[in-house]
PDB file of C-alpha atoms in Angstrom:
ATOM      1  CA  MET A 109     117.904  23.775 113.158  1.00 40.00           C
ATOM      2  CA  PRO A 110     115.872  20.528 113.434  1.00 50.00           C
ATOM      3  CA  GLU A 111     113.809  20.100 116.572  1.00 63.00           C
ATOM      4  CA  ASN A 112     114.655  17.200 118.916  1.00 70.00           C
ATOM      5  CA  PHE A 113     111.360  15.289 119.089  1.00 73.00           C
ATOM      6  CA  ASP A 114     112.504  13.299 122.151  1.00 84.00           C
ATOM      7  CA  ALA A 115     113.006  16.373 124.370  1.00 88.00           C
ATOM      8  CA  CYS A 116     110.495  18.790 125.891  1.00 89.00           C
ATOM      9  CA  THR A 117     110.502  22.251 124.317  1.00 83.00           C
ATOM     10  CA  SER A 118     109.950  23.834 127.766  1.00 88.00           C
ATOM     11  CA  CYS A 119     112.316  22.041 130.141  1.00 91.00           C
ATOM     12  CA  GLY A 120     114.359  19.690 127.929  1.00 87.00           C
ATOM     13  CA  GLU A 121     113.287  16.496 129.725  1.00 91.00           C
ATOM     14  CA  GLN A 122     112.158  13.287 128.020  1.00 92.00           C
ATOM     15  CA  ILE A 123     108.855  13.086 126.129  1.00 90.00           C
ATOM     16  CA  ILE A 124     106.411  10.337 127.193  1.00 89.00           C
ATOM     17  CA  LYS A 125     106.789   7.403 124.794  1.00 86.00           C
ATOM     18  CA  GLY A 126     103.880   5.546 123.235  1.00 80.00           C
ATOM     19  CA  ASP A 127     100.882   6.236 121.051  1.00 81.00           C
ATOM     20  CA  ILE A 128      99.296   9.478 122.266  1.00 81.00           C
ATOM     21  CA  CYS A 129      96.414  10.858 120.190  1.00 80.00           C
ATOM     22  CA  LEU A 130      94.042  13.816 120.262  1.00 80.00           C
ATOM     23  CA  ARG A 131      90.330  13.151 119.856  1.00 80.00           C
ATOM     24  CA  SER A 132      87.332  15.391 120.307  1.00 77.00           C
ATOM     25  CA  SER A 133      85.200  14.391 123.275  1.00 75.00           C
ATOM     26  CA  GLN A 134      81.882  14.764 121.418  1.00 74.00           C
ATOM     27  CA  ASP A 135      82.303  12.672 118.283  1.00 73.00           C
ATOM     28  CA  MET A 136      85.621  10.855 118.941  1.00 69.00           C
ATOM     29  CA  GLU A 137      87.023  12.246 115.677  1.00 71.00           C
ATOM     30  CA  GLN A 138      90.742  12.835 115.466  1.00 74.00           C
ATOM     31  CA  ILE A 139      91.838  16.471 115.676  1.00 74.00           C
ATOM     32  CA  VAL A 140      93.339  17.657 112.388  1.00 77.00           C
ATOM     33  CA  VAL A 141      95.060  20.703 110.973  1.00 77.00           C
ATOM     34  CA  VAL A 142      92.990  22.080 108.092  1.00 76.00           C
ATOM     35  CA  ARG A 143      94.433  24.337 105.418  1.00 76.00           C
ATOM     36  CA  ARG A 144      91.982  26.122 103.159  1.00 75.00           C
ATOM     37  CA  ASN A 145      93.509  27.846 100.186  1.00 68.00           C
ATOM     38  CA  HIS A 146      92.264  28.407  96.636  1.00 67.00           C
ATOM     39  CA  GLY A 147      89.093  26.446  97.469  1.00 74.00           C
ATOM     40  CA  VAL A 148      91.105  23.329  98.345  1.00 80.00           C
ATOM     41  CA  GLU A 149      90.829  21.834 101.820  1.00 81.00           C
ATOM     42  CA  LYS A 150      93.753  19.739 103.081  1.00 82.00           C
ATOM     43  CA  LYS A 151      93.593  17.832 106.384  1.00 82.00           C
ATOM     44  CA  ILE A 152      96.428  16.224 108.308  1.00 85.00           C
ATOM     45  CA  PRO A 153      96.375  14.650 111.804  1.00 85.00           C
ATOM     46  CA  LEU A 154      97.791  16.748 114.635  1.00 85.00           C
ATOM     47  CA  ASN A 155     100.051  14.774 117.002  1.00 86.00           C
ATOM     48  CA  PRO A 156     100.813  15.752 120.612  1.00 89.00           C
ATOM     49  CA  LYS A 157     104.044  15.438 122.596  1.00 89.00           C
ATOM     50  CA  VAL A 158     103.722  15.354 126.402  1.00 92.00           C
ATOM     51  CA  CYS A 159     106.657  15.988 128.745  1.00 92.00           C
ATOM     52  CA  SER A 160     107.201  13.332 131.436  1.00 91.00           C
ATOM     53  CA  LYS A 161     108.448  15.947 133.934  1.00 92.00           C
ATOM     54  CA  CYS A 162     106.570  19.249 133.551  1.00 94.00           C
ATOM     55  CA  GLY A 163     103.544  17.990 131.579  1.00 91.00           C
ATOM     56  CA  ALA A 164     103.984  20.563 128.805  1.00 92.00           C
ATOM     57  CA  VAL A 165     102.163  19.636 125.610  1.00 91.00           C
ATOM     58  CA  SER A 166     103.320  20.604 122.122  1.00 88.00           C
ATOM     59  CA  PHE A 167     101.997  19.577 118.727  1.00 87.00           C
ATOM     60  CA  PHE A 168     103.462  18.503 115.397  1.00 85.00           C
ATOM     61  CA  VAL A 169     102.453  16.946 112.085  1.00 86.00           C
ATOM     62  CA  ASN A 170     104.300  13.931 110.700  1.00 86.00           C
ATOM     63  CA  ASN A 171     104.583  15.190 107.130  1.00 87.00           C
ATOM     64  CA  PRO A 172     103.974  18.923 106.565  1.00 86.00           C
ATOM     65  CA  ASP A 173     104.512  18.450 102.812  1.00 88.00           C
ATOM     66  CA  THR A 174     101.018  16.936 102.597  1.00 85.00           C
ATOM     67  CA  LEU A 175      99.586  20.397 103.363  1.00 83.00           C
ATOM     68  CA  LYS A 176     101.099  21.824 100.187  1.00 84.00           C
ATOM     69  CA  ILE A 177      98.541  22.439  97.473  1.00 81.00           C
ATOM     70  CA  ASN A 178      99.392  20.930  94.109  1.00 81.00           C
ATOM     71  CA  THR A 179      97.804  20.770  90.662  1.00 79.00           C
ATOM     72  CA  SER A 180      96.048  17.447  91.312  1.00 82.00           C
ATOM     73  CA  ASP A 181      94.024  18.920  94.221  1.00 80.00           C
ATOM     74  CA  LYS A 182      90.454  19.840  93.362  1.00 77.00           C
ATOM     75  CA  PRO A 183      88.418  22.573  95.081  1.00 76.00           C
ATOM     76  CA  VAL A 184      85.823  21.404  97.624  1.00 73.00           C
ATOM     77  CA  ASP A 185      83.289  23.698  95.926  1.00 71.00           C
ATOM     78  CA  PRO A 186      83.397  23.228  92.138  1.00 69.00           C
ATOM     79  CA  ASP A 187      81.927  26.744  91.728  1.00 71.00           C
ATOM     80  CA  PHE A 188      84.761  28.310  93.757  1.00 64.00           C
ATOM     81  CA  LYS A 189      85.836  31.731  92.515  1.00 66.00           C
ATOM     82  CA  GLU A 190      88.845  33.688  93.709  1.00 65.00           C
ATOM     83  CA  LYS A 191      87.865  36.729  95.743  1.00 66.00           C
ATOM     84  CA  PRO A 192      88.769  39.996  94.045  1.00 68.00           C
ATOM     85  CA  ILE A 193      91.877  41.794  95.267  1.00 66.00           C
ATOM     86  CA  LEU A 194      90.896  44.732  97.447  1.00 70.00           C
ATOM     87  CA  GLU A 195      92.863  47.787  98.487  1.00 72.00           C
ATOM     88  CA  SER A 196      92.759  46.505 102.086  1.00 71.00           C
ATOM     89  CA  ASP A 197      94.714  43.399 101.006  1.00 61.00           C
ATOM     90  CA  PHE A 198      97.865  45.538 100.663  1.00 52.00           C
TER      91      PHE A 198
END
């Protein structure tokens, strides 16, 4: 079932409209979701939603498909090697 992005996930009231961003206080960089898999690092901005009634904050990404790793992605470390499969992995 698709989530209603205009309603609060806690109380169902309206989400505050406008451009709301997350930034770190130290370096003013935007907060991102990072996926590390197979030596590839994918970053995508994390967007907040703030409820106008209860103040609850939830997060979403605009396009989760950009986190999928595909054949054109190159490892960050060109010498990356897969870790061996261990018994504890099962």
